[in-house]
Coordinates of C-alpha atoms and ligand atoms in Angstrom, one line a residue:
M81 CA 2.3 -28.3 23.8
K82 CA 1.8 -24.7 25.0
R83 CA 1.0 -22.2 22.3
I84 CA -0.5 -18.8 21.7
N85 CA -2.6 -17.8 18.7
V86 CA -1.3 -14.4 18.0
I87 CA -0.7 -12.7 14.6
P88 CA 1.9 -11.4 14.0
M89 CA 3.7 -14.0 16.1
P90 CA 5.6 -12.1 18.8
N91 CA 9.4 -12.4 18.4
K92 CA 10.2 -13.8 21.9
V93 CA 7.7 -15.9 23.8
E94 CA 8.6 -17.5 27.1
F95 CA 6.0 -19.8 28.6
L96 CA 5.6 -19.6 32.4
D97 CA 3.9 -22.1 34.6
G98 CA 0.1 -22.3 34.6
E99 CA -2.7 -20.7 32.9
A100 CA -4.1 -17.2 33.3
V101 CA -7.6 -15.7 33.1
V102 CA -7.2 -12.2 31.5
N103 CA -9.5 -9.3 32.0
A104 CA -9.1 -5.6 31.6
E105 CA -9.1 -4.7 35.3
M106 CA -6.0 -6.9 35.8
L107 CA -3.9 -5.0 33.3
T108 CA -1.2 -2.5 34.4
V109 CA 0.4 -0.4 31.8
S110 CA 3.6 1.7 31.8
V111 CA 5.9 3.5 29.4
D112 CA 9.7 2.9 29.6
G113 CA 11.7 5.1 27.3
S114 CA 14.7 2.7 27.4
L115 CA 12.7 0.4 25.1
G116 CA 12.4 1.1 21.4
D117 CA 9.6 3.2 20.0
E118 CA 7.7 0.1 18.8
E119 CA 9.0 -2.4 21.5
Y120 CA 6.9 -3.8 24.3
I121 CA 7.2 -6.4 27.1
L122 CA 4.0 -8.1 28.2
T123 CA 3.7 -10.5 31.1
V124 CA 0.6 -12.4 31.7
D125 CA 0.3 -14.6 34.8
Q126 CA -2.2 -15.5 37.5
S127 CA -1.7 -12.1 39.2
G128 CA -2.7 -10.2 36.0
A129 CA -1.2 -8.7 32.9
K130 CA 1.7 -6.2 33.0
L131 CA 2.5 -4.3 29.8
T132 CA 5.5 -2.0 29.3
G133 CA 6.0 -0.2 26.1
G134 CA 8.8 2.1 24.8
S135 CA 6.1 4.6 23.8
E136 CA 2.3 4.9 23.7
K137 CA 2.5 3.3 20.2
A138 CA 4.3 0.3 21.6
V139 CA 1.7 0.0 24.4
F140 CA -0.9 0.0 21.7
Y141 CA 0.9 -2.9 20.0
G142 CA 1.1 -4.8 23.3
K143 CA -2.6 -4.4 23.7
Q144 CA -3.2 -5.9 20.3
T145 CA -1.2 -8.9 21.4
L146 CA -3.2 -9.1 24.7
R147 CA -6.5 -8.9 22.8
Q148 CA -5.5 -11.8 20.7
L149 CA -4.3 -13.9 23.7
G150 CA -8.0 -14.0 24.6
T151 CA -9.5 -14.4 28.0
H152 CA -7.8 -17.7 28.9
C153 CA -4.1 -18.2 27.9
P154 CA -1.0 -19.9 29.1
C155 CA 1.1 -17.7 31.4
V156 CA 3.7 -16.0 29.2
R157 CA 6.3 -13.3 29.0
I158 CA 6.6 -11.7 25.6
E159 CA 9.4 -9.4 24.5
D160 CA 8.5 -8.0 21.1
K161 CA 9.6 -5.5 18.5
P162 CA 9.1 -5.4 14.7
A163 CA 11.5 -6.8 12.1
F164 CA 10.8 -3.8 9.8
P165 CA 9.8 -0.2 10.5
Y166 CA 7.5 0.1 7.5
R167 CA 4.5 -2.3 7.5
G168 CA 1.8 -1.1 5.1
F169 CA -1.2 -1.7 3.0
M170 CA -2.3 0.2 -0.1
L171 CA -5.8 0.9 -1.2
D172 CA -6.7 2.0 -4.7
T173 CA -9.8 4.1 -4.4
V174 CA -9.6 5.3 -8.0
R175 CA -10.8 2.3 -10.1
H176 CA -13.5 1.9 -7.5
I177 CA -14.2 4.2 -4.6
F178 CA -14.9 3.0 -1.0
T179 CA -16.7 4.7 1.8
V180 CA -14.8 6.2 4.7
E181 CA -16.7 3.7 7.0
D182 CA -15.3 0.8 5.0
I183 CA -11.8 2.3 4.9
K184 CA -11.9 2.5 8.7
K185 CA -12.6 -1.3 8.8
L186 CA -9.4 -1.9 6.8
V187 CA -7.6 0.4 9.2
D188 CA -8.9 -1.5 12.2
A189 CA -7.7 -4.8 10.6
A190 CA -4.3 -3.3 9.8
A191 CA -3.9 -2.0 13.3
S192 CA -4.9 -5.3 14.8
V193 CA -1.8 -6.9 13.2
K194 CA 0.5 -3.9 14.0
M195 CA 0.7 -2.4 10.5
N196 CA 1.7 1.2 10.6
V197 CA 1.1 2.6 7.1
M198 CA -1.9 3.1 4.9
H199 CA -0.8 4.1 1.4
W200 CA -3.8 5.7 -0.3
H201 CA -3.8 5.6 -4.1
L202 CA -6.0 8.7 -4.9
T203 CA -5.3 9.7 -8.5
D204 CA -5.0 7.7 -11.7
D205 CA -6.2 7.5 -15.3
Q206 CA -9.8 6.5 -14.3
G207 CA -10.4 9.2 -11.7
F208 CA -9.0 12.0 -9.6
R209 CA -10.3 11.5 -6.1
I210 CA -8.7 14.2 -4.0
Y211 CA -10.6 17.4 -3.7
S212 CA -8.1 20.2 -4.4
A213 CA -9.0 23.6 -3.1
R214 CA -6.4 25.3 -5.2
R215 CA -7.3 23.4 -8.4
P216 CA -10.9 22.3 -8.0
E217 CA -11.2 21.7 -11.8
A218 CA -8.9 18.7 -11.3
T219 CA -11.5 17.1 -9.0
L220 CA -14.7 18.4 -10.5
K221 CA -13.8 17.4 -14.0
G222 CA -11.4 14.6 -13.3
S223 CA -13.4 12.5 -10.8
T224 CA -16.0 11.2 -13.2
R225 CA -15.7 8.7 -16.0
K226 CA -18.4 8.0 -18.6
S227 CA -18.6 4.3 -18.0
S228 CA -16.5 1.4 -16.7
D229 CA -15.1 -1.5 -18.6
F230 CA -12.5 -3.5 -16.7
G231 CA -12.8 -6.8 -18.5
R232 CA -14.7 -9.1 -16.2
L233 CA -16.5 -6.2 -14.7
E234 CA -18.6 -4.0 -17.0
E235 CA -20.7 -1.3 -15.4
S236 CA -22.8 1.0 -17.5
G237 CA -23.3 4.6 -16.6
E238 CA -21.2 7.4 -15.2
Y239 CA -18.9 6.5 -12.3
G240 CA -17.4 9.1 -10.0
G241 CA -16.7 10.4 -6.6
Y242 CA -14.0 12.0 -4.6
F243 CA -12.9 12.6 -1.0
T244 CA -13.4 16.0 0.6
P245 CA -10.6 17.4 2.7
E246 CA -12.8 16.7 5.8
E247 CA -13.2 13.0 4.8
M248 CA -9.5 12.6 4.2
R249 CA -8.8 14.3 7.5
E250 CA -11.2 11.9 9.2
V251 CA -9.3 9.0 7.8
V252 CA -6.0 10.6 8.8
D253 CA -7.2 11.1 12.4
Y254 CA -8.7 7.6 12.6
C255 CA -5.4 6.1 11.5
S256 CA -3.4 8.4 13.8
E257 CA -5.4 7.1 16.8
R258 CA -4.2 3.6 15.7
Y259 CA -0.6 4.7 15.1
I260 CA -1.0 4.3 11.3
T261 CA 0.4 7.0 9.0
V262 CA -1.6 7.8 5.9
I263 CA 0.7 8.2 2.9
P264 CA -1.3 9.8 0.0
E265 CA -0.3 9.0 -3.5
M266 CA -0.6 11.5 -6.4
D267 CA 0.7 9.4 -9.3
M268 CA 2.8 11.2 -12.0
P269 CA 3.9 11.8 -14.7
G270 CA 2.0 8.8 -16.0
H271 CA -1.4 7.5 -14.9
T272 CA -2.6 11.1 -15.2
S273 CA -5.5 11.0 -17.7
A274 CA -8.0 12.2 -15.2
L275 CA -5.9 15.3 -14.4
L276 CA -5.2 15.8 -18.1
H277 CA -9.0 15.7 -18.7
A278 CA -9.2 18.8 -16.5
Y279 CA -6.0 20.4 -17.8
P280 CA -5.4 19.2 -21.4
Q281 CA -2.8 21.9 -21.8
L282 CA -0.5 19.9 -19.5
S283 CA -0.3 17.1 -22.0
C284 CA 2.4 17.2 -24.7
K285 CA -0.1 17.5 -27.5
G286 CA -2.4 19.8 -25.6
E287 CA -5.4 17.9 -27.0
A288 CA -8.5 16.7 -25.1
V289 CA -8.0 13.6 -22.9
E290 CA -10.8 11.5 -21.5
V291 CA -11.0 10.1 -18.0
K292 CA -10.3 6.5 -18.9
T293 CA -13.0 3.9 -18.7
S294 CA -10.8 0.8 -18.8
Q295 CA -7.5 -0.5 -17.5
G296 CA -4.3 0.3 -19.4
I297 CA -1.1 2.2 -19.7
Y298 CA -1.9 5.4 -21.6
E299 CA 0.5 7.5 -23.7
D300 CA -0.7 10.9 -22.7
I301 CA 1.2 11.8 -19.6
L302 CA 2.1 15.1 -18.0
C303 CA 4.4 17.2 -20.3
A304 CA 7.8 17.6 -18.6
G305 CA 8.7 20.6 -20.8
K306 CA 5.9 22.9 -19.8
D307 CA 6.4 25.0 -16.6
E308 CA 2.6 25.1 -16.1
T309 CA 2.7 21.3 -15.4
F310 CA 4.8 22.0 -12.2
E311 CA 2.6 25.0 -11.2
V312 CA -0.5 22.7 -11.2
V313 CA 1.3 19.8 -9.6
F314 CA 2.7 21.9 -6.8
D315 CA -0.7 23.6 -6.2
I316 CA -2.3 20.2 -5.8
L317 CA 0.5 18.9 -3.7
S318 CA 0.2 22.0 -1.5
D319 CA -3.4 21.0 -0.8
I320 CA -2.3 17.4 -0.1
L321 CA 0.3 18.6 2.4
E322 CA -2.3 20.6 4.3
I323 CA -4.4 17.4 4.7
F324 CA -1.8 14.8 5.2
P325 CA 0.9 15.4 7.9
S326 CA 3.0 12.3 6.8
E327 CA 6.7 12.7 6.4
Y328 CA 6.4 10.8 3.1
I329 CA 4.2 11.6 0.1
H330 CA 3.9 9.0 -2.7
I331 CA 4.5 10.6 -6.1
G332 CA 3.9 7.5 -8.2
G333 CA 6.2 7.3 -11.2
D334 CA 5.2 3.9 -12.5
E335 CA 4.3 3.0 -16.1
A336 CA 5.1 6.3 -17.8
P337 CA 5.5 5.6 -21.6
K338 CA 7.9 8.0 -23.3
T339 CA 6.0 8.1 -26.7
R340 CA 4.8 11.6 -26.3
W341 CA 7.9 13.0 -24.7
K342 CA 10.0 11.7 -27.6
E343 CA 7.9 13.8 -30.1
C344 CA 7.2 16.8 -27.9
P345 CA 9.1 20.0 -28.7
H346 CA 8.7 21.2 -25.1
C347 CA 10.1 18.0 -23.6
Q348 CA 12.9 17.9 -26.1
Q349 CA 13.7 21.6 -25.4
R350 CA 13.8 20.7 -21.6
M351 CA 16.2 17.9 -22.2
K352 CA 18.5 20.1 -24.2
K353 CA 18.4 22.9 -21.7
E354 CA 19.0 20.6 -18.7
G355 CA 21.5 18.4 -20.6
L356 CA 19.5 15.2 -20.1
K357 CA 20.6 12.4 -22.4
D358 CA 17.2 10.6 -22.9
E359 CA 13.6 10.5 -21.9
E360 CA 14.2 8.2 -19.0
T361 CA 16.6 10.8 -17.6
L362 CA 13.8 13.3 -18.2
Q363 CA 11.6 11.3 -15.9
G364 CA 14.4 11.3 -13.3
W365 CA 14.6 15.1 -13.7
F366 CA 10.8 15.4 -13.4
T367 CA 10.8 13.3 -10.2
N368 CA 13.6 15.4 -8.8
Q369 CA 11.7 18.6 -9.3
V370 CA 8.8 17.2 -7.3
V371 CA 11.2 15.8 -4.7
E372 CA 12.8 19.3 -4.3
F373 CA 9.4 20.9 -3.9
L374 CA 8.5 18.4 -1.1
K375 CA 11.9 18.9 0.5
S376 CA 11.2 22.6 0.6
K377 CA 8.1 21.8 2.7
G378 CA 10.0 19.4 4.9
R379 CA 8.7 16.2 3.3
K380 CA 10.1 13.3 1.4
A381 CA 9.0 11.2 -1.5
I382 CA 8.2 7.6 -2.2
V383 CA 8.3 6.5 -5.8
W384 CA 7.5 3.3 -7.7
N385 CA 10.6 1.5 -8.9
E386 CA 10.3 2.6 -12.6
S387 CA 11.3 6.1 -11.4
L388 CA 14.8 4.8 -10.7
R389 CA 15.6 3.7 -14.2
S390 CA 17.6 6.8 -15.2
G391 CA 19.8 6.4 -12.1
V392 CA 19.6 10.1 -11.4
V393 CA 16.8 10.2 -8.8
D394 CA 17.6 11.9 -5.5
R395 CA 18.9 9.4 -2.9
S396 CA 16.4 10.9 -0.3
V397 CA 13.5 9.1 -1.9
T398 CA 12.2 5.7 -0.8
A399 CA 11.8 3.3 -3.7
Q400 CA 8.7 1.1 -3.7
M401 CA 9.5 -2.2 -5.6
W402 CA 6.5 -3.8 -7.3
M403 CA 7.9 -5.2 -10.6
D404 CA 11.6 -4.7 -11.2
K405 CA 13.3 -7.4 -13.3
K406 CA 16.4 -5.3 -13.6
K407 CA 16.5 -4.8 -9.9
H408 CA 16.9 -1.0 -10.0
S409 CA 15.5 -0.8 -6.5
V410 CA 18.0 -3.3 -5.1
K411 CA 20.8 -1.4 -6.8
F412 CA 19.4 1.9 -5.3
A413 CA 19.3 0.4 -1.8
N414 CA 22.8 -1.0 -2.1
E415 CA 24.0 2.5 -3.1
G416 CA 22.6 4.2 -0.1
G417 CA 18.9 4.4 -0.8
V418 CA 15.9 2.8 1.0
M419 CA 13.3 0.5 -0.5
I420 CA 10.0 -1.0 0.3
N421 CA 8.9 -4.4 -1.1
S422 CA 5.4 -4.9 -2.5
D423 CA 6.3 -7.5 -5.1
F424 CA 3.6 -8.1 -7.7
F425 CA 3.9 -11.8 -7.7
H426 CA 3.6 -12.3 -4.0
Y427 CA 2.0 -9.2 -2.4
Y428 CA -0.6 -7.9 -5.0
C429 CA -3.8 -8.9 -3.4
D430 CA -6.1 -8.1 -6.3
Y431 CA -4.9 -11.2 -8.2
P432 CA -6.7 -14.5 -7.6
Y433 CA -5.6 -17.0 -5.0
S434 CA -4.9 -19.4 -7.9
M435 CA -2.1 -17.0 -9.0
T436 CA -1.0 -15.9 -5.5
P437 CA -1.9 -18.5 -2.9
L438 CA -1.7 -17.5 0.7
I439 CA 1.3 -19.8 1.3
K440 CA 3.1 -18.0 -1.5
T441 CA 2.5 -14.6 0.0
Y442 CA 3.3 -15.8 3.5
S443 CA 6.5 -17.6 2.6
Y444 CA 8.1 -14.8 0.6
N445 CA 11.3 -13.2 1.9
P446 CA 11.1 -9.5 1.2
V447 CA 14.8 -9.0 1.4
D448 CA 16.3 -9.8 -2.0
R449 CA 19.4 -12.0 -1.9
K450 CA 21.4 -9.3 -3.5
I451 CA 20.6 -6.8 -0.8
K452 CA 23.8 -6.1 1.1
D453 CA 22.4 -4.5 4.2
K454 CA 18.9 -5.6 5.4
S455 CA 18.3 -2.2 7.1
T456 CA 18.1 -0.7 3.6
V457 CA 14.7 -2.5 3.2
A458 CA 12.3 -0.4 5.2
G459 CA 9.6 -3.0 5.0
V460 CA 6.7 -4.5 3.2
E461 CA 3.4 -3.4 1.8
A462 CA 0.3 -5.3 0.6
P463 CA -1.4 -3.4 -2.2
I464 CA -4.9 -3.9 -3.5
W465 CA -5.9 -2.4 -6.8
T466 CA -9.5 -2.3 -7.6
E467 CA -10.1 -2.6 -11.4
Y468 CA -11.9 -5.9 -10.7
I469 CA -13.2 -5.1 -7.3
N470 CA -16.3 -3.0 -6.9
N471 CA -17.6 -3.9 -3.6
F472 CA -16.2 -4.1 -0.1
E473 CA -17.1 -7.7 0.6
Y474 CA -15.2 -8.9 -2.4
L475 CA -12.3 -6.6 -1.5
C476 CA -12.1 -8.2 1.9
R477 CA -12.0 -11.7 0.5
M478 CA -9.1 -10.8 -1.8
F479 CA -7.3 -8.8 0.8
F480 CA -7.7 -11.1 3.8
P481 CA -5.9 -13.1 4.9
R482 CA -3.1 -12.3 2.4
A483 CA -2.6 -8.8 3.8
T484 CA -2.5 -10.4 7.3
A485 CA 0.4 -12.6 6.0
V486 CA 2.3 -9.6 4.8
A487 CA 1.8 -7.9 8.2
E488 CA 3.3 -10.9 10.0
T489 CA 6.3 -10.8 7.6
G490 CA 6.7 -7.2 8.4
W491 CA 6.7 -7.8 12.2
T492 CA 8.2 -11.2 12.9
Y493 CA 11.8 -12.1 12.3
R494 CA 11.9 -15.6 10.8
E495 CA 14.5 -17.6 8.8
N496 CA 12.1 -20.5 8.2
K497 CA 8.5 -19.7 8.2
D498 CA 5.9 -22.2 9.3
A499 CA 2.9 -21.5 7.0
A500 CA 0.8 -24.3 8.6
D501 CA 1.2 -22.7 12.0
F502 CA 0.3 -19.3 10.6
Q503 CA -2.8 -20.7 9.0
R504 CA -3.7 -22.4 12.2
R505 CA -3.5 -19.1 14.1
L506 CA -5.7 -17.5 11.5
G507 CA -8.5 -19.7 12.9
S508 CA -8.5 -17.6 16.0
Y509 CA -7.7 -14.3 14.3
K510 CA -10.8 -14.6 12.2
K511 CA -12.8 -13.6 15.4
I512 CA -11.0 -10.2 15.3
L513 CA -11.9 -9.6 11.7
D514 CA -15.4 -10.7 12.4
E515 CA -15.6 -8.1 15.2
I516 CA -14.4 -5.4 12.8
G517 CA -16.9 -6.5 10.2
I518 CA -14.6 -8.1 7.7
T519 CA -15.1 -11.5 6.2
P520 CA -11.9 -13.0 4.8
A521 CA -11.7 -15.6 2.0
P522 CA -12.8 -19.0 3.1
E523 CA -10.0 -21.4 4.0
E524 CA -10.7 -23.6 1.0
D525 CA -9.8 -20.7 -1.3
W526 CA -6.4 -19.9 0.3
N527 CA -4.2 -22.5 -1.4
P528 CA -5.9 -23.9 -4.5
S529 CA -4.9 -27.3 -6.0
V530 CA -2.4 -27.4 -8.8
F531 CA -5.2 -28.0 -11.2
D532 CA -7.2 -25.0 -9.9
R533 CA -4.1 -22.9 -9.9
V534 CA -3.6 -23.4 -13.6
T535 CA -7.1 -23.3 -14.8
K536 CA -8.4 -20.5 -12.6
T537 CA -5.4 -18.3 -13.4
V538 CA -5.9 -18.9 -17.1
Y539 CA -9.6 -18.1 -16.8
F540 CA -8.8 -15.0 -14.8
F541 CA -6.5 -13.7 -17.5
T542 CA -8.8 -14.6 -20.3
G543 CA -11.7 -12.9 -18.7
L544 CA -13.7 -16.0 -18.4
L545 CA -13.9 -16.3 -14.7
K546 CA -17.0 -14.6 -13.4
R547 CA -16.8 -13.0 -10.0
K548 CA -18.3 -15.0 -7.2
N549 CA -20.7 -12.4 -5.8
Ligands
LIG1250 C1 1.7 -0.5 -10.3 O1 1.2 -1.6 -10.1 N1 1.6 0.0 -11.5 C2 2.6 0.2 -9.4
LIG1251 ZN1 6.0 17.3 -23.5

């Protein structure tokens, strides 16, 4: 049987007679504007390889396919375009920071499987990692924590670091050369302890807040009642907009407890003045202030699904679903919004393979059954949070090949997925990761036995499982 070992599997593959020897001199490339922006046609036969793309980006995708076909392959004609326009990965550089060199390796891996978004989680309770020229205190005070205690992973001593504008631009440019858009995230109003450490006056109580040293959901969040909150947020966002040219900016919105807002005279005053019925609606209002600011600069917002709870958030936002029992994001999409799927139980790559085996990630359908129109799901994203991950080798084992599976779901239209075939193709794809300098999890780790699934997951959550490295 003829087959090709390409990830993501191209959407239309027609085998021609014979086998081809492929080399760079035998490739002709053209751009044809009648094809889609991400669509390409690639023919490989004994006379050489011919690649036509709807744009330079599409040509880049065709080249990724060609690279994976290898030097010897069956003669083929491939017609290909993606199932979803948004195919991303998310990196948390707050809980642990990674070098620009290592980030570039992740970008290379993402590009090799036709991903087009790097969502960069840059601010949180445990550190503020964007250098802000307008508000340098945010970075200089907020980027260092006194110690780290993330359960399994205890590290003594101060931990800190941030990305300079030059470093962030370097990542943006590197991504851009690979047709990947960097979407920076400044999380708010929750997950802001590091910012509040620099600006305690922006909390409801106005008291000192530490840069957090462990994982959690913290009650001190940005006060929605104080005008100064928005002055600082807009200053930092202005810096972010100068560095990141992306149409979308991620403004977080997850896990924001309302404890302080309920007791805060400023927040209560704001609710009264704006006629907001409860604190959830106050978060909706908060989000809309930031959305309006971004709109005034020609940008749009992405928000985590909790931001939708009040039902008042502007329809121009894109909702990122991660954990959404009440399906606010599906309702939002069905009412004219757009969503991205990064489901916790299938796509969070920081959890062990015992909890999220590769087959579970690969087999997942990112379009919820209750979605009325598939085009309201912009796509998929594989996040990796780094509370438990403090070195690049371990990050790579957790991320690959699960992120690769998410990339294929984002690109390839499939009713019934063949996980065994995907895993077979990974055998060849490993060479590409190897060239990039990434070592994925060994195959024996991908799909643990039922016994291991139970015991290792229990160990993970009880903190008994020691990291392998
Ligand atoms: C999240 O995992 N808190 C978005
Ligand atoms: Zn307040």
